[in-house]
Coordinates of C-alpha atoms and ligand atoms in Angstrom, one line a residue:
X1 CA 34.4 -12.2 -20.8
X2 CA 32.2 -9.8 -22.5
X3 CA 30.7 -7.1 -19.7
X4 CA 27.1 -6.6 -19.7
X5 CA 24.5 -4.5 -18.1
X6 CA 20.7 -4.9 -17.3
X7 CA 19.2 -2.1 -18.2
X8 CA 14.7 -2.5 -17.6
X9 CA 14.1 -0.2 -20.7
X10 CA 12.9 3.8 -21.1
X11 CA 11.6 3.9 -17.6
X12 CA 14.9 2.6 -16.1
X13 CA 16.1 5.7 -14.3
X14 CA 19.6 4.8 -14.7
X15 CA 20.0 6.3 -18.3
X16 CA 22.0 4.7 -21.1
X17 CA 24.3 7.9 -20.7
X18 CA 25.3 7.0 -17.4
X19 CA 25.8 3.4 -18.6
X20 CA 28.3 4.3 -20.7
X21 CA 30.0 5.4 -18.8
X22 CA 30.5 1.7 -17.0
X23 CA 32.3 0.3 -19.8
X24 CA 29.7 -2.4 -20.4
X25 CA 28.8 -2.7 -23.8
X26 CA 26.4 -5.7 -23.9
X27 CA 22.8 -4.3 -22.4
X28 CA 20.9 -7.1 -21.1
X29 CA 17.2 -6.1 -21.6
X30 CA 13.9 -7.3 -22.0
X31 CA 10.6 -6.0 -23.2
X32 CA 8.6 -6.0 -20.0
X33 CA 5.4 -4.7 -21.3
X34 CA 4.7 -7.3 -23.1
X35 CA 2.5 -9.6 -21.6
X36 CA 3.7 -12.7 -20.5
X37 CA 2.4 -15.5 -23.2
X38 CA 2.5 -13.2 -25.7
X39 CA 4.7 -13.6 -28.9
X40 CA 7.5 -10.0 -28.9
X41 CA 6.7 -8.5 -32.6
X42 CA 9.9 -7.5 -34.8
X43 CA 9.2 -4.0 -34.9
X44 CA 9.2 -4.1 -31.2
X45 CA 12.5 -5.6 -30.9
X46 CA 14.2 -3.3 -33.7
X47 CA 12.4 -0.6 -31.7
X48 CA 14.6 -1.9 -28.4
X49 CA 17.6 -2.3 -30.5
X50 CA 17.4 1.5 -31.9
X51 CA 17.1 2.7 -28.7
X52 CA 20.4 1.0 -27.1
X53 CA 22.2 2.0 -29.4
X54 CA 21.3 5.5 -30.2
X55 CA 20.3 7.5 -32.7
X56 CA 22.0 7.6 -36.4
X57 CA 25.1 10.5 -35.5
X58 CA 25.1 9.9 -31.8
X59 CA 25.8 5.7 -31.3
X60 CA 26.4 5.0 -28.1
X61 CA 28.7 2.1 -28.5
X62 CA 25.8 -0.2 -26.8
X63 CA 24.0 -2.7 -28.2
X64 CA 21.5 -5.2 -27.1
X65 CA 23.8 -8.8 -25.9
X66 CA 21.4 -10.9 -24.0
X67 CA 17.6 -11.1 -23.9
X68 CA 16.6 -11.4 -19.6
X69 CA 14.4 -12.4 -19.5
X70 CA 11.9 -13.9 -22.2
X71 CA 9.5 -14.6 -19.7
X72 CA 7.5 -18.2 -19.3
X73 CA 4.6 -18.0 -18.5
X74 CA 2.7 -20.0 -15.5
X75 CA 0.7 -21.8 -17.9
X76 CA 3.5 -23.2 -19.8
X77 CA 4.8 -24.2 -16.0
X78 CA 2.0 -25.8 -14.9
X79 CA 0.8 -27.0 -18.5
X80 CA -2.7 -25.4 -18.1
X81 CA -4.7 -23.0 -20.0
X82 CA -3.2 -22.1 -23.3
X83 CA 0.3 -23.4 -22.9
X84 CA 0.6 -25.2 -26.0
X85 CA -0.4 -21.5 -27.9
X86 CA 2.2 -20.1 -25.0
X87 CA 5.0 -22.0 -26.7
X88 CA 4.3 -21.7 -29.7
X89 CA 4.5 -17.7 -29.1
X90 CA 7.2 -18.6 -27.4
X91 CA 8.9 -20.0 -30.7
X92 CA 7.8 -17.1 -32.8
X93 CA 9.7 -15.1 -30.1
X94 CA 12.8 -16.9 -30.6
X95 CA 12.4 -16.2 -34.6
X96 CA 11.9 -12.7 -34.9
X97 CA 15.1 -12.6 -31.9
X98 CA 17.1 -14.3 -34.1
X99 CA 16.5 -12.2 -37.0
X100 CA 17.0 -9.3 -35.1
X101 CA 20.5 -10.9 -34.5
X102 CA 20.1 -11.3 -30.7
X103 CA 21.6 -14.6 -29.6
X104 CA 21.7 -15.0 -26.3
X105 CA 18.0 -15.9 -24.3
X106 CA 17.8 -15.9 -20.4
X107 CA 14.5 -16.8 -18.6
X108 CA 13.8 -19.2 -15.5
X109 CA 11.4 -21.7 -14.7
X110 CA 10.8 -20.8 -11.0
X111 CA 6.8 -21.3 -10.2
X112 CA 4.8 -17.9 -9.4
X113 CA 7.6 -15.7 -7.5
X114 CA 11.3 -15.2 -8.8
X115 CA 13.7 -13.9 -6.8
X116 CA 12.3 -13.8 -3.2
X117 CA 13.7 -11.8 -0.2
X118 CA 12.6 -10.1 3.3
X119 CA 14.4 -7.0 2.8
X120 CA 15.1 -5.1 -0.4
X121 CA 17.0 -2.3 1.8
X122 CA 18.5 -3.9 4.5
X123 CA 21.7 -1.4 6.0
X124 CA 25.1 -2.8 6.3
X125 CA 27.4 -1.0 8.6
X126 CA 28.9 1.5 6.3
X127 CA 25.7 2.9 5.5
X128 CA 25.2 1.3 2.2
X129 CA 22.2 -1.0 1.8
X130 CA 21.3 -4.7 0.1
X131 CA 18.7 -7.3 -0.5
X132 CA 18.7 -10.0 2.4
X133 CA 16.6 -13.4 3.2
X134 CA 15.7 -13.5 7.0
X135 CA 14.4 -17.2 7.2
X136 CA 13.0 -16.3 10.3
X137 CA 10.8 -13.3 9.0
X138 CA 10.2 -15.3 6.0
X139 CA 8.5 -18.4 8.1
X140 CA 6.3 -15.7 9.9
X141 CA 5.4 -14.5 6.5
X142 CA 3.8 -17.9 5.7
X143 CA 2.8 -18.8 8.8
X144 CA 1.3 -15.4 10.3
X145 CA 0.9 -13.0 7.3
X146 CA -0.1 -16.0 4.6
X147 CA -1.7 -18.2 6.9
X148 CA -0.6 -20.7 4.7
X149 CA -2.1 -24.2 6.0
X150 CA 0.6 -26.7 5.1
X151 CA 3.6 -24.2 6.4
X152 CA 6.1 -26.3 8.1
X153 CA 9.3 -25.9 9.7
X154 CA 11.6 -27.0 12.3
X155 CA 10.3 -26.4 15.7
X156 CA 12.5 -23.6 17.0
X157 CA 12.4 -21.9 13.4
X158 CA 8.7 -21.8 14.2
X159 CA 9.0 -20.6 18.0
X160 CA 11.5 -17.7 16.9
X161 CA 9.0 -17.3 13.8
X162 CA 6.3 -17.1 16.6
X163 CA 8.5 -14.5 18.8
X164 CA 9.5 -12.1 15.9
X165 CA 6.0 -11.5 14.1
X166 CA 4.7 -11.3 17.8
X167 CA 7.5 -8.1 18.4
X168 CA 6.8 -6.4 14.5
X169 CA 5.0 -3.7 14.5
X170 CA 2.7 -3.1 11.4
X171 CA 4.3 -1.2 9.5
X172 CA 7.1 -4.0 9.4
X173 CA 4.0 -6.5 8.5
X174 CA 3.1 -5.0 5.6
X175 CA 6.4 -4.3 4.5
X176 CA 7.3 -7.5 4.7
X177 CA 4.1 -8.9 3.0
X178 CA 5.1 -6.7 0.0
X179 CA 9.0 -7.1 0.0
X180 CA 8.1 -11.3 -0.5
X181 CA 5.4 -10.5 -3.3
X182 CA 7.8 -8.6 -4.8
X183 CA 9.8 -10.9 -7.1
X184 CA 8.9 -10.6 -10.5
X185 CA 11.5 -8.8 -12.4
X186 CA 10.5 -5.6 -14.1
X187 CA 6.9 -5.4 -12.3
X188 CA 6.2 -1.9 -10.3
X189 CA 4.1 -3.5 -7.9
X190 CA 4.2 -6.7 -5.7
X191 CA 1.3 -9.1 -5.4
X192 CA -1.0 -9.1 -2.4
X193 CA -1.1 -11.5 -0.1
X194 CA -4.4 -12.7 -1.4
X195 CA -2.6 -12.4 -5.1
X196 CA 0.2 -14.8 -3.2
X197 CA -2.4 -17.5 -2.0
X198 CA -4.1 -17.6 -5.4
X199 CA -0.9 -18.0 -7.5
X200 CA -0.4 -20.9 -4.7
X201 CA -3.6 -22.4 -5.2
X202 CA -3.0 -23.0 -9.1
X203 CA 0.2 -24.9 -8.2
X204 CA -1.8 -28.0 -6.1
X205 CA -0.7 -31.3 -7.0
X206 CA 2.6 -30.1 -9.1
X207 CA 5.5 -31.3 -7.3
X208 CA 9.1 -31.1 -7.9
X209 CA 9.1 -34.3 -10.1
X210 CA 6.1 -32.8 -12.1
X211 CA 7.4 -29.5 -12.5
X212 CA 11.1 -30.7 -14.1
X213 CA 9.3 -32.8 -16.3
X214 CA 7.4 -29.8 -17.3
X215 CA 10.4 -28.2 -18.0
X216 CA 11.7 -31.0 -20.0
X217 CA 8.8 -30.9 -22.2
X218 CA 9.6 -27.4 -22.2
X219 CA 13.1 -27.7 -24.0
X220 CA 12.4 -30.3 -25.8
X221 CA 10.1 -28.2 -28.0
X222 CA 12.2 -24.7 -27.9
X223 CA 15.7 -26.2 -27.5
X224 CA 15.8 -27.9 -31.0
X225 CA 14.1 -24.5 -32.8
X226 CA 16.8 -22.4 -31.2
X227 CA 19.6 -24.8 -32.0
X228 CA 18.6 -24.3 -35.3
X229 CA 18.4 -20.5 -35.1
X230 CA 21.7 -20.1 -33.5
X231 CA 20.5 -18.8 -30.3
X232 CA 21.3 -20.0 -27.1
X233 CA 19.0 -20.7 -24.1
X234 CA 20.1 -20.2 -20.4
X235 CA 18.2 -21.1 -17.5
X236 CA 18.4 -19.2 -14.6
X237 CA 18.6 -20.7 -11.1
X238 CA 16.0 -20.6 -8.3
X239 CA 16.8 -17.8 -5.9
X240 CA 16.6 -18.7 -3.3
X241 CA 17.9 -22.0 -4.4
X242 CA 15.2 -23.8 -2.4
X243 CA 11.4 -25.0 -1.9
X244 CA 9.4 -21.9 -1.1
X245 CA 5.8 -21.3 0.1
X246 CA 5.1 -24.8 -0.8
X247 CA 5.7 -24.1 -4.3
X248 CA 8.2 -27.0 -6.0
X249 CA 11.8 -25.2 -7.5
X250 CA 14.0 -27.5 -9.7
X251 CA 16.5 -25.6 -10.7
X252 CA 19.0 -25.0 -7.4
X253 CA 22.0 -27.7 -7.6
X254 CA 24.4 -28.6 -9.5
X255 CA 22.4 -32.1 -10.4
X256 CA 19.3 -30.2 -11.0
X257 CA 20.6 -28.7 -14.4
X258 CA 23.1 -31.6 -14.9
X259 CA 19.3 -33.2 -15.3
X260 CA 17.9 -30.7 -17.5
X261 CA 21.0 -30.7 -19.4
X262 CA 21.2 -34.4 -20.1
X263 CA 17.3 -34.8 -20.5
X264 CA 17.5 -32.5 -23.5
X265 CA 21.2 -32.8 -25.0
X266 CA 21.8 -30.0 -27.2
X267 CA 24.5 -26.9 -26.7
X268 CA 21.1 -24.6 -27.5
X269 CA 19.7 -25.6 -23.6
X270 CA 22.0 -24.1 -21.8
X271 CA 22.7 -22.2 -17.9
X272 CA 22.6 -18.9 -16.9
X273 CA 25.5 -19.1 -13.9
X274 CA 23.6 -17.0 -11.4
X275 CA 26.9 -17.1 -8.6
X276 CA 24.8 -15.1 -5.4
X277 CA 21.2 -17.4 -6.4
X278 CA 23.4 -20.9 -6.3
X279 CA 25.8 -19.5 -3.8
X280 CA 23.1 -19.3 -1.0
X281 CA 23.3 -22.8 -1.4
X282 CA 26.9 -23.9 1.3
X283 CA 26.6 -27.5 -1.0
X284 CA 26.7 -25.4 -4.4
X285 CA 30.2 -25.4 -5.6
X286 CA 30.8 -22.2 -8.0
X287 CA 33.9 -22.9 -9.6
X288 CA 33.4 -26.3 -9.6
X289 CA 30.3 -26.2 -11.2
X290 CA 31.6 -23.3 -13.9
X291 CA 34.8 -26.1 -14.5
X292 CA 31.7 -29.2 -14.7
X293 CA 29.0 -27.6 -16.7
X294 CA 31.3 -24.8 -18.5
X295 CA 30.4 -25.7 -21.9
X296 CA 26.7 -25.3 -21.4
X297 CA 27.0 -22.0 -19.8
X298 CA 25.8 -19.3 -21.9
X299 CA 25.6 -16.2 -19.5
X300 CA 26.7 -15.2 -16.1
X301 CA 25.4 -13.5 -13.1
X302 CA 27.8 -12.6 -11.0
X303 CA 27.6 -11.2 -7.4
X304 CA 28.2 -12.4 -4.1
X305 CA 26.0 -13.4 -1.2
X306 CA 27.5 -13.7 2.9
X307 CA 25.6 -17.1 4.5
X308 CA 24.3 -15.9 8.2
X309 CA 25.2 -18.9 10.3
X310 CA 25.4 -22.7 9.4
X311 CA 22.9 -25.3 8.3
X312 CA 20.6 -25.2 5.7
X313 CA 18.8 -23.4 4.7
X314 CA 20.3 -20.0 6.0
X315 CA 19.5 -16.5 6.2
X316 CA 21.8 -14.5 4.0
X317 CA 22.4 -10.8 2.3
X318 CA 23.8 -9.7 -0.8
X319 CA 27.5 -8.7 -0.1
X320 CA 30.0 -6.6 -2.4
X321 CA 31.1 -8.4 -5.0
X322 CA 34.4 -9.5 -4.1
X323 CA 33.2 -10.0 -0.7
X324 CA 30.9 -13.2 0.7
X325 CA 30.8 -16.8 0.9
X326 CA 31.5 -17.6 -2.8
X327 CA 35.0 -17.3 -4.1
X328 CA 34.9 -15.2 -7.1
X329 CA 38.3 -15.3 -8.0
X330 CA 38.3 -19.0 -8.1
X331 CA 34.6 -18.5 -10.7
X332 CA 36.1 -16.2 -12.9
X333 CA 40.1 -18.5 -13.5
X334 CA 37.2 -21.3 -14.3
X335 CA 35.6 -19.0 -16.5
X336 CA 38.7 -17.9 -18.3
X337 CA 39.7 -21.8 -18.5
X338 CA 36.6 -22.2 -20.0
X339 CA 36.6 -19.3 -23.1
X340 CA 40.5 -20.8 -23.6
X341 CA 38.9 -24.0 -24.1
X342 CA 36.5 -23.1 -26.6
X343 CA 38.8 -20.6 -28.3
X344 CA 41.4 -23.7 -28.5
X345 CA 38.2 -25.4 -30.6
X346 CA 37.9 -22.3 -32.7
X347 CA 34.2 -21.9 -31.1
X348 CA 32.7 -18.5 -31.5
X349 CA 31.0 -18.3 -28.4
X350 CA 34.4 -17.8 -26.8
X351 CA 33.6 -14.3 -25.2
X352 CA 30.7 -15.5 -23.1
X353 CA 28.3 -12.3 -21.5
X354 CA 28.0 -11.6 -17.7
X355 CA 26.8 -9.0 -15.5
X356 CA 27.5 -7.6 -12.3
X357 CA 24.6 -8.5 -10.6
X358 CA 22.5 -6.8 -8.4
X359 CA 24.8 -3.7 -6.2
X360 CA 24.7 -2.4 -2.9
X361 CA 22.9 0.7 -3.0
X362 CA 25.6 3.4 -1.9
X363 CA 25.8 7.1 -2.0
X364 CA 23.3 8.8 -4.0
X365 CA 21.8 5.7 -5.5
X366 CA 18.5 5.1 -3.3
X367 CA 17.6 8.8 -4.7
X368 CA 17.9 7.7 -7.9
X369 CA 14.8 4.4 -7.0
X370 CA 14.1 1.8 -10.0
X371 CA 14.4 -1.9 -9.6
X372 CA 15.8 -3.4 -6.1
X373 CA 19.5 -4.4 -6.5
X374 CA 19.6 -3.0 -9.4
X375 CA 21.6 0.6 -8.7
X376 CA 24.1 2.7 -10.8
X377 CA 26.7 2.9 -8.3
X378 CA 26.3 -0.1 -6.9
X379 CA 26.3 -1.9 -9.6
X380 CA 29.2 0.3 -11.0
X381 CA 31.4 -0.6 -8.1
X382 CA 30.7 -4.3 -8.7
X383 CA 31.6 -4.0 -12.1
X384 CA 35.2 -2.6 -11.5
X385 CA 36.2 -5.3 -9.0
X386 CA 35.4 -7.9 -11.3
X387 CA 36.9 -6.2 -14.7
X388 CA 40.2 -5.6 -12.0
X389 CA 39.9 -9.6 -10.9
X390 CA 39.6 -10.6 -14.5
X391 CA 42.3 -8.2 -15.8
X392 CA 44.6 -9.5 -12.7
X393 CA 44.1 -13.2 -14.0
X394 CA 43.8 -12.9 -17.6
X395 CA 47.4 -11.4 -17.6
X396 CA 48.6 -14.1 -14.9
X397 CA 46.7 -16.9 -17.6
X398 CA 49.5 -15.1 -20.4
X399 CA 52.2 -14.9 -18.2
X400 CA 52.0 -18.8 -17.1
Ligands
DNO501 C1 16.9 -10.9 -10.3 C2 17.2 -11.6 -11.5 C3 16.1 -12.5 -11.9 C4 16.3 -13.0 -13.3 C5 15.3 -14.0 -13.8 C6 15.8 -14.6 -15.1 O1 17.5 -9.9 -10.0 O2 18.4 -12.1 -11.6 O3 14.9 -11.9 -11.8 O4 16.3 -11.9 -14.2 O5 15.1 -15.0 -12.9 O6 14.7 -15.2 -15.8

């Protein structure tokens, strides 16, 4: 397993110097200024490259593994607008990637918002902090802050709705409004409310059905190029791996990408392995669905998530690592059993990329800001308990 590590680019205020210091080698990184539709020029992506791995005399031992995300754009979702010029951008993208050597290409195909949570600093006991979903502050989010007509949920998920926006105070309001708008990876600012309920608007009359066969039409035009460029596509899952706001999400089961993956058979269209998104789901088996759709997966997320209470859906939080409802010892032996298997058929891709995903943020790191979940020590911490796992069972694996 190759160790990687998202790093957002110059304004990331973790520096590559303190990344070094991780270990990782693979940076997973993406050109956020670039608008989204846009095709990413070569001298831009050289420009990247440069910069991870340091200057001629002073390399830093980094290098740029896994594009996250090359970014698709609502149009291309909703086929509106100027999607057809969108993929075709899209394509050029993938060309001047490969020349660049890159290989690996992450993006997601989750309408409007992508990851989506009611707290970005939410305090466990120890004092450390994490991401969480409240569904009970998220349904008075779209039914008291959104005013969103069609909201609908059970009736006592509506009455404790009802109760807790009645109790929060303002401050929480708006906090709230701006913690849900805030999903869009790299971004500096969430959308507003009324930004929320335009984005919504567009999306009238796609449903689930429409959006995966969106997607399919998707793949079948990128899939085939990057099969031929060597490259590797990986969809990541819907986080929250369910229906939000309305808004259709195809992408949370095990049978959702088993879809994808049939519709549009080559090894190209492949699965980012996102273990805290899919593990918010109790139905989603991780290491059974690393040991089903193994061969197809390109890249991992890995991190942890702790389900508050039964049922489904379910509030959660992001826990350590090694700690939560997903086993992650049992992900990474099915992850080993995979890389033997394709080392046993002499594939190259044998070493496949992961990161520790999000962190708690601990000690000094909420002094340090930049991208929710995404802090040094946190993320450091993370990091060590999965090379220890990995180390434990990748010497059991040769001792057997
Ligand atoms: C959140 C991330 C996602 C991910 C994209 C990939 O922290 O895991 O935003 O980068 O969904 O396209």
């Amino acid at each position: 397993m190759q160790e990687g590590w998202r790093w957002f680019g110059p304004q990331d205020p973790v520096r590559l110097e303190a990344v070094r210091q991780t270990g990782a080698k693979a940076i997973v990184s993406a050109l956020h200024h670039i608008p989204t539709g846009d095709v990413w020029p070569r001298a831009q992506i050289a420009a990247r490259q440069a910069l991870i791995a340091g200057p001629e005399g002073g390399p830093t031992g980094l290098h740029w593994g896994v594009v996250e995300s090359l970014p698709v754009s609502e149009d291309i979702k909703r086929q509106t607008g100027d999607w057809r010029a969108h993929i075709a951008n899209w394509i050029q993208s993938l060309h001047h990637l490969a020349d660049a050597g890159l290989k690996v290409i992450c993006y997601n195909f989750m309408p409007v918002l992508d990851w989506t949570r009611t707290h970005i600093d939410y305090a466990l006991a120890d004092g450390s902090s994490c991401m969480r979903f409240d569904l009970v502050d998220f349904a008075a989010y779209d039914l008291f802050i959104l005013r969103r007509p069609d909201a609908d949920f059970a009736p006592e998920l509506m009455q404790a709705a009802q109760a807790r926006f009645t109790d929060m105070p303002d401050a929480r309001r708006s906090e709230l409004a701006r913690t849900v708008g805030y999903g869009l990876p790299g971004a500096a600012e969430a959308l507003t409310v009324d930004g929320v309920r335009d984005c919504l608007s567009l999306y009238r009359g796609i449903d689930a059905q429409r959006l995966r066969a969106h997607l399919v039409d998707f793949l079948e035009q990128v899939a085939p190029v990057a099969q031929e460029l060597g490259l590797r596509l990986c969809c990541h899952p819907d986080d929250p791996p369910f229906p939000l706001l309305g808004l259709p999400r195809v992408m949370s089961t095990e049978a959702d990408y088993a879809a994808i993956l049939d519709a549009v058979d080559l090894p190209a269209n492949g699965v980012t392995l996102c273990s805290g998104s899919l593990g918010a789901r109790p139905d989603n088996d991780l290491p059974g669905m690393m040991a089903r759709l193994g061969d197809r997966v390109h890249f991992l997320h890995l991190r942890n998530v702790r389900r508050e209470g039964r049922g489904w859906p379910v509030s959660f939080y992001e826990s350590g690592h090694l700690d939560g409802d997903v086993d992650m010892v049992a992900l990474l032996g099915a992850v080993l059993q995979q890389e033997a298997r394709r080392r046993a058929l002499g594939r190259s891709d044998d070493n496949i990329p992961f990161r520790p995903d999000h962190g708690l943020h601990m000690t000094d790191d909420r002094s340090r800001g930049g991208q929710p979940g995404y802090p040094l020590v946190g993320r450091h911490v993370g990091l060590a308990e999965l090379r220890g796992a990995i180390a434990v069972l990748s010497r059991a694996g040769a001792l057997a």
